[in-house]
Amino acid sequence: MKYPFLLVSFLFAATIFGQPADRTRLAPLPPMGWMTWNLCGDNINESIIRKMADVMESGGMVAAGYRYIMIDDGWQGGRDKKNNMVADSSRFPSGIKALAAYVHSKGIKLGIYSDAAPLTCAGYTASLNFEEQDAKTFASWDIDYLKYDYCHAPEDSATAKIRYTKMANALTASGRDIVFGICEWGGRQPWNWAATAGGSLWRTTGDVRDKWQAKPGEYGVGIMEIVNINAGLSRFAGPGRWNDPDMLIVGLYGAKGPSGDLGGIGCTDTEYQSQMSLWCIMASPLIASNDLANMNEITRRILLNREAIDINQDAAGHQGEQILNDENWLVLLKTLQNGDAALAILNKSGAARDTSVSLAALGLKGNYTIRDLWLHASVGKNNKWKGSIQAHETKLFRLIKK
């Protein structure tokens, strides 16, 4: 090439000022981990993070694939004289970089939080007009993930695209691989533009509350409001570009905190198990938010179900397609890399119902073994299954090609 430096200069300028480089490679599978917000709100400190890292390692969560800890809002201590973002010294006396080193020693990556406005949702220092400086700071702290919120920002989509693209470019220029989670709650339909803006995942709905479904006239979305939006967005998902229906509320049981607001009184274990099943087949990020140090055996069984997690983490990266969604039933079907498939059947009604399914009617050809991933057993025969599904229960099957 006659003027190679021109190409280099052009690519550098495009990365910094124009469309961001392809950042979707940074999350080839849906991220799995734990986030502070639903349990702690902004009442967080380094001791909590270290404790959760210890529990994730010793309790089998890291081995099962949960490899991120996300520090949500409330870590900030403002800016120093050079306008560098600093952590609250009373909450994080050792500093974020030392905390990252500790978390990394456990085989876990560290995420952090900011907002595309002057202040965050909880009123702390945010990153508008300091994108490059903050991205460099996060990189210098060895951060691996940024959740970027959108409180106190304009409602239009055009501004959101500009602000998110600017931070994505800054992360690319920082020299460190930092996964970028776009969090504008779905109102601007980020599935249409967030990957182009540099996001590896994007929230599709409002913040989840610890409830199955909102009552008429009640604010705050539950599991069903979220599923009814996210389940229809499968065509936008794939490796490195994930629809994010917000955190798992499994095991919260109405705990005081942000998820307990707006009718978040808790769910039954059946409903929590359904959330796990649905998030797995929808290829959603699996981000727990309960107290990992004090969870009961049912919660542990739900969060550590390796067979369900395998559906979520399948390398093909398909989000389950919505086959049926009516008053009583939601049916999702997901093709897997090795030729198998996954099938989820949710009884949306308030009473147990009998149903049956024929794999041929779903368009699946050949012979399959039908494996119930919560019973951990083969069920059905001749490519058919018939049985009863409890109220708000989701049957999750792996259809193993013979």
XYZ file of C-alpha atoms in Angstrom:
402
model
C 0.000 0.000 0.000
C 1.363 3.381 -0.989
C 0.329 5.291 2.155
C -0.243 2.771 4.920
C -0.077 5.442 7.598
C -3.224 7.014 6.120
C -5.145 3.785 6.642
C -3.901 3.517 10.212
C -4.836 7.113 10.888
C -8.276 6.573 9.355
C -8.957 3.476 11.411
C -7.829 5.230 14.582
C -10.062 8.204 13.861
C -13.003 5.923 13.068
C -12.538 4.127 16.352
C -12.326 7.280 18.439
C -14.779 9.564 16.687
C -16.996 7.468 14.412
C -18.526 4.024 14.654
C -16.869 1.897 17.337
C -14.756 -1.097 16.476
C -16.548 -4.437 16.682
C -16.808 -4.995 20.418
C -19.263 -7.891 20.247
C -16.363 -10.371 20.361
C -15.894 -9.553 24.048
C -18.914 -11.576 25.187
C -19.171 -14.640 22.932
C -21.474 -16.250 25.534
C -24.051 -14.573 27.804
C -22.186 -13.204 30.843
C -22.797 -14.979 34.147
C -22.134 -13.542 37.578
C -23.509 -11.611 40.539
C -24.525 -7.962 40.856
C -24.857 -5.830 43.985
C -27.938 -3.755 43.206
C -31.026 -5.837 44.030
C -29.720 -6.937 47.402
C -27.633 -3.960 48.500
C -28.771 -0.912 46.551
C -26.059 1.716 46.933
C -25.068 0.442 50.392
C -21.952 -1.349 49.153
C -18.317 -1.673 50.171
C -15.226 -3.697 49.393
C -15.906 -6.183 52.204
C -19.172 -7.217 50.539
C -17.440 -7.711 47.203
C -14.623 -9.754 48.730
C -17.104 -11.890 50.661
C -19.147 -12.622 47.561
C -16.001 -13.485 45.620
C -15.022 -15.945 48.342
C -18.477 -17.549 48.338
C -18.631 -17.758 44.562
C -15.334 -19.605 44.499
C -15.940 -21.917 47.463
C -19.619 -22.588 46.721
C -19.190 -23.819 43.159
C -20.551 -20.809 41.311
C -17.282 -20.018 39.567
C -16.969 -23.655 38.492
C -20.534 -23.494 37.141
C -19.700 -20.452 34.981
C -20.554 -17.439 37.168
C -17.390 -15.448 36.520
C -18.298 -11.790 37.011
C -18.946 -9.642 40.053
C -20.647 -6.382 39.108
C -20.312 -3.335 41.379
C -23.452 -1.307 40.740
C -24.244 2.282 41.743
C -22.810 3.774 44.929
C -19.072 3.106 44.662
C -18.160 6.627 43.500
C -16.361 9.215 45.590
C -16.423 12.051 43.060
C -13.409 13.358 41.111
C -9.932 14.423 42.174
C -8.181 17.692 41.251
C -7.399 16.287 37.808
C -11.005 15.216 37.291
C -10.156 11.543 37.576
C -13.014 9.469 38.953
C -12.227 8.116 42.434
C -13.877 5.518 44.631
C -15.466 6.388 47.958
C -12.503 6.005 50.313
C -14.656 5.011 53.286
C -16.377 2.217 51.380
C -13.404 1.139 49.284
C -10.345 2.059 51.366
C -8.068 -0.331 49.474
C -9.100 1.102 46.110
C -10.782 -0.542 43.125
C -7.538 -1.766 41.563
C -6.655 -3.765 44.683
C -10.207 -5.100 44.799
C -9.923 -6.166 41.162
C -6.705 -8.021 41.946
C -8.433 -9.892 44.771
C -11.439 -10.796 42.617
C -9.202 -11.892 39.750
C -7.290 -14.175 42.125
C -10.551 -16.079 42.601
C -11.002 -16.612 38.875
C -13.638 -13.873 38.700
C -13.822 -10.734 36.561
C -14.857 -7.355 37.954
C -17.550 -5.079 36.603
C -18.301 -1.475 37.504
C -21.090 1.021 36.907
C -21.562 4.503 35.504
C -24.175 6.567 33.674
C -24.379 8.556 30.441
C -25.279 11.762 32.300
C -23.668 14.040 34.915
C -25.147 11.966 37.764
C -26.127 8.321 38.176
C -29.573 7.012 39.070
C -28.715 7.201 42.771
C -27.189 10.659 42.422
C -23.460 9.841 42.305
C -20.781 11.126 39.918
C -21.247 9.842 36.354
C -19.388 9.986 33.046
C -20.999 12.434 30.607
C -18.219 14.502 28.946
C -15.581 12.437 30.776
C -15.923 9.272 28.713
C -12.309 8.905 27.577
C -10.904 9.867 30.961
C -13.214 7.488 32.836
C -12.587 4.636 30.406
C -8.835 5.042 30.952
C -9.408 5.062 34.704
C -11.476 1.879 34.541
C -8.802 0.238 32.401
C -6.079 1.291 34.843
C -8.090 -0.399 37.610
C -8.246 -3.635 35.542
C -12.022 -3.492 35.168
C -13.550 -6.108 32.846
C -17.151 -4.915 32.408
C -19.028 -1.620 32.435
C -22.750 -1.333 33.108
C -23.697 2.050 31.642
C -27.035 3.408 32.829
C -29.186 6.192 31.391
C -30.804 8.093 34.270
C -31.044 11.907 33.944
C -30.568 11.659 30.159
C -32.817 12.802 27.275
C -35.631 10.504 26.167
C -34.847 10.460 22.440
C -32.998 7.601 20.775
C -30.606 9.781 18.784
C -28.925 11.177 21.891
C -28.714 7.724 23.448
C -26.922 6.356 20.386
C -24.423 9.227 20.470
C -23.696 8.903 24.175
C -23.358 5.121 24.139
C -21.191 5.167 21.026
C -18.901 7.724 22.635
C -18.335 5.534 25.683
C -17.870 2.418 23.548
C -15.210 4.236 21.544
C -13.534 5.351 24.755
C -13.465 1.791 26.068
C -11.900 0.596 22.825
C -9.281 3.355 23.023
C -8.494 2.483 26.664
C -6.442 -0.495 25.538
C -8.265 -2.986 27.768
C -11.010 -5.420 26.816
C -14.043 -4.182 28.751
C -17.468 -5.674 28.031
C -20.024 -2.914 27.532
C -23.527 -3.386 28.931
C -25.998 -0.810 27.629
C -28.717 -0.076 30.186
C -31.389 2.274 28.891
C -34.300 -0.067 29.825
C -35.595 -0.816 26.331
C -37.698 2.274 25.718
C -35.541 3.341 22.775
C -35.529 -0.187 21.288
C -31.792 -0.757 21.725
C -31.986 -4.141 20.017
C -32.130 -2.157 16.770
C -28.951 -0.127 17.363
C -27.004 -1.094 20.483
C -24.625 -3.534 18.799
C -23.714 -0.871 16.252
C -23.163 1.544 19.131
C -20.624 -0.856 20.628
C -22.694 -2.815 23.131
C -22.222 -6.524 23.769
C -25.567 -6.636 25.590
C -28.473 -4.293 26.145
C -31.330 -4.141 28.577
C -34.686 -4.761 26.917
C -36.988 -3.782 29.800
C -37.320 -1.780 32.983
C -35.685 -2.919 36.209
C -36.950 -6.275 37.437
C -38.816 -6.356 40.743
C -39.023 -9.399 42.968
C -42.443 -10.541 41.790
C -43.999 -12.851 39.255
C -46.321 -10.320 37.682
C -47.448 -6.773 38.303
C -50.941 -6.261 39.621
C -53.305 -4.071 37.550
C -52.172 -0.463 37.862
C -49.002 -1.403 39.759
C -45.681 0.087 38.742
C -42.584 -2.063 38.521
C -42.203 -5.007 36.175
C -42.144 -8.629 37.249
C -40.892 -11.751 35.511
C -43.885 -12.028 33.180
C -43.845 -8.427 31.961
C -40.190 -8.874 31.092
C -40.648 -12.238 29.380
C -43.506 -10.937 27.256
C -41.123 -8.350 25.784
C -37.849 -10.250 25.659
C -39.206 -13.538 24.291
C -40.109 -11.894 20.993
C -36.644 -10.455 20.317
C -34.769 -13.637 19.404
C -33.732 -12.441 15.948
C -31.588 -9.678 17.471
C -29.487 -11.966 19.695
C -26.348 -13.954 18.907
C -22.760 -14.447 20.027
C -21.510 -11.163 21.465
C -24.865 -9.398 21.130
C -27.353 -10.338 23.816
C -30.804 -9.202 24.824
C -30.581 -8.537 28.559
C -33.875 -8.916 30.497
C -32.173 -7.830 33.750
C -30.939 -9.773 36.776
C -32.070 -13.046 38.230
C -34.197 -12.505 41.321
C -33.891 -16.153 42.330
C -33.603 -16.517 46.103
C -34.415 -12.944 47.090
C -37.738 -13.882 48.750
C -38.843 -10.259 49.053
C -35.609 -9.025 50.647
C -35.468 -5.323 51.404
C -33.700 -3.465 48.643
C -34.459 -2.030 45.200
C -36.056 -5.251 43.921
C -38.432 -5.170 46.908
C -39.912 -1.842 45.806
C -43.067 -1.402 43.728
C -44.736 -4.639 44.756
C -41.595 -6.761 44.944
C -42.895 -9.048 47.687
C -41.066 -12.156 46.479
C -41.827 -15.223 44.404
C -42.396 -18.908 45.033
C -39.598 -21.376 44.391
C -41.541 -22.612 41.366
C -41.582 -19.084 39.967
C -37.875 -18.580 40.669
C -37.123 -21.853 38.902
C -39.207 -20.658 35.967
C -37.164 -17.485 35.723
C -33.983 -19.544 35.560
C -35.459 -21.814 32.881
C -36.676 -18.914 30.770
C -33.475 -16.876 31.109
C -31.479 -19.972 30.099
C -33.463 -20.709 26.951
C -33.559 -16.998 26.012
C -29.726 -16.879 26.077
C -29.976 -14.110 28.663
C -27.120 -12.977 30.905
C -27.382 -14.949 34.154
C -26.624 -12.368 36.822
C -27.650 -13.484 40.298
C -28.545 -10.818 42.851
C -29.422 -12.747 46.024
C -27.338 -13.188 49.186
C -24.963 -15.906 48.007
C -23.557 -16.384 51.491
C -26.944 -17.355 52.947
C -28.916 -19.083 50.214
C -30.981 -22.188 50.901
C -30.599 -25.490 49.107
C -33.483 -24.835 46.715
C -31.919 -21.577 45.552
C -28.565 -23.281 45.228
C -30.119 -26.083 43.182
C -31.753 -23.564 40.858
C -28.694 -21.380 40.291
C -26.258 -24.299 39.945
C -28.261 -26.516 37.589
C -25.473 -27.363 35.144
C -27.836 -28.839 32.566
C -29.900 -25.657 32.441
C -26.744 -23.535 32.340
C -25.499 -25.592 29.391
C -28.576 -24.477 27.450
C -27.800 -20.851 28.243
C -24.106 -21.161 27.432
C -24.478 -23.130 24.198
C -21.833 -21.940 21.752
C -24.265 -21.472 18.861
C -25.629 -18.458 20.724
C -29.255 -18.780 19.642
C -32.004 -17.211 21.702
C -35.003 -19.517 21.931
C -37.709 -18.673 19.421
C -41.218 -17.965 20.588
C -43.476 -20.709 19.203
C -46.582 -19.858 21.210
C -47.548 -17.102 23.619
C -51.212 -16.978 24.574
C -53.278 -16.562 27.725
C -52.158 -19.869 29.249
C -48.965 -21.011 27.558
C -45.554 -19.776 26.487
C -43.475 -22.155 24.376
C -39.864 -21.439 23.361
C -37.646 -23.618 21.155
C -33.883 -23.242 20.840
C -31.522 -25.051 18.474
C -28.173 -26.089 19.953
C -24.741 -26.381 18.394
C -24.517 -30.185 18.373
C -27.887 -30.730 16.706
C -29.868 -31.049 19.920
C -32.612 -28.606 20.843
C -34.045 -27.105 24.022
C -37.739 -26.677 24.715
C -39.404 -24.598 27.435
C -43.124 -24.795 28.216
C -44.487 -22.292 30.748
C -47.930 -22.618 32.289
C -48.848 -18.955 32.666
C -52.185 -19.672 34.328
C -52.920 -19.835 38.016
C -53.772 -23.537 38.101
C -52.106 -26.813 37.102
C -52.801 -27.851 33.518
C -52.307 -31.016 31.518
C -50.676 -30.697 28.127
C -48.786 -32.687 25.533
C -46.195 -31.929 22.915
C -45.170 -33.653 19.705
C -41.695 -32.866 18.451
C -42.825 -33.458 14.883
C -45.439 -30.749 15.322
C -42.603 -28.416 16.303
C -40.865 -29.153 13.004
C -38.169 -31.393 14.498
C -37.242 -34.317 12.283
C -35.578 -37.511 13.425
C -35.619 -39.264 16.779
C -34.899 -37.601 20.096
C -34.531 -38.483 23.731
C -36.549 -35.995 25.802
C -34.674 -35.101 28.999
C -36.283 -33.081 31.793
C -33.521 -30.769 33.044
C -35.038 -30.279 36.495
C -35.805 -33.955 37.086
C -32.490 -34.868 35.434
C -34.226 -37.808 33.793
C -35.500 -38.969 30.419
C -39.251 -38.547 30.003
C -41.772 -39.235 27.264
C -41.408 -41.609 24.364
C -41.771 -41.729 20.595
C -40.843 -38.033 20.325
C -43.831 -37.095 22.462
C -44.332 -35.871 26.011
C -47.534 -35.637 28.017
C -47.915 -34.463 31.577
C -49.115 -31.879 34.073
C -47.447 -28.506 34.542
C -48.055 -26.612 37.765
C -49.160 -22.983 37.885
C -46.289 -20.714 36.839
C -44.015 -23.724 36.300
C -41.740 -23.994 33.291
C -40.781 -27.402 31.995
C -37.291 -27.258 30.500
C -36.302 -30.108 28.207
C -33.178 -30.990 26.289
C -34.114 -32.808 23.111
C -31.161 -35.091 22.464
C -30.789 -36.119 18.840
C -30.282 -39.870 18.438
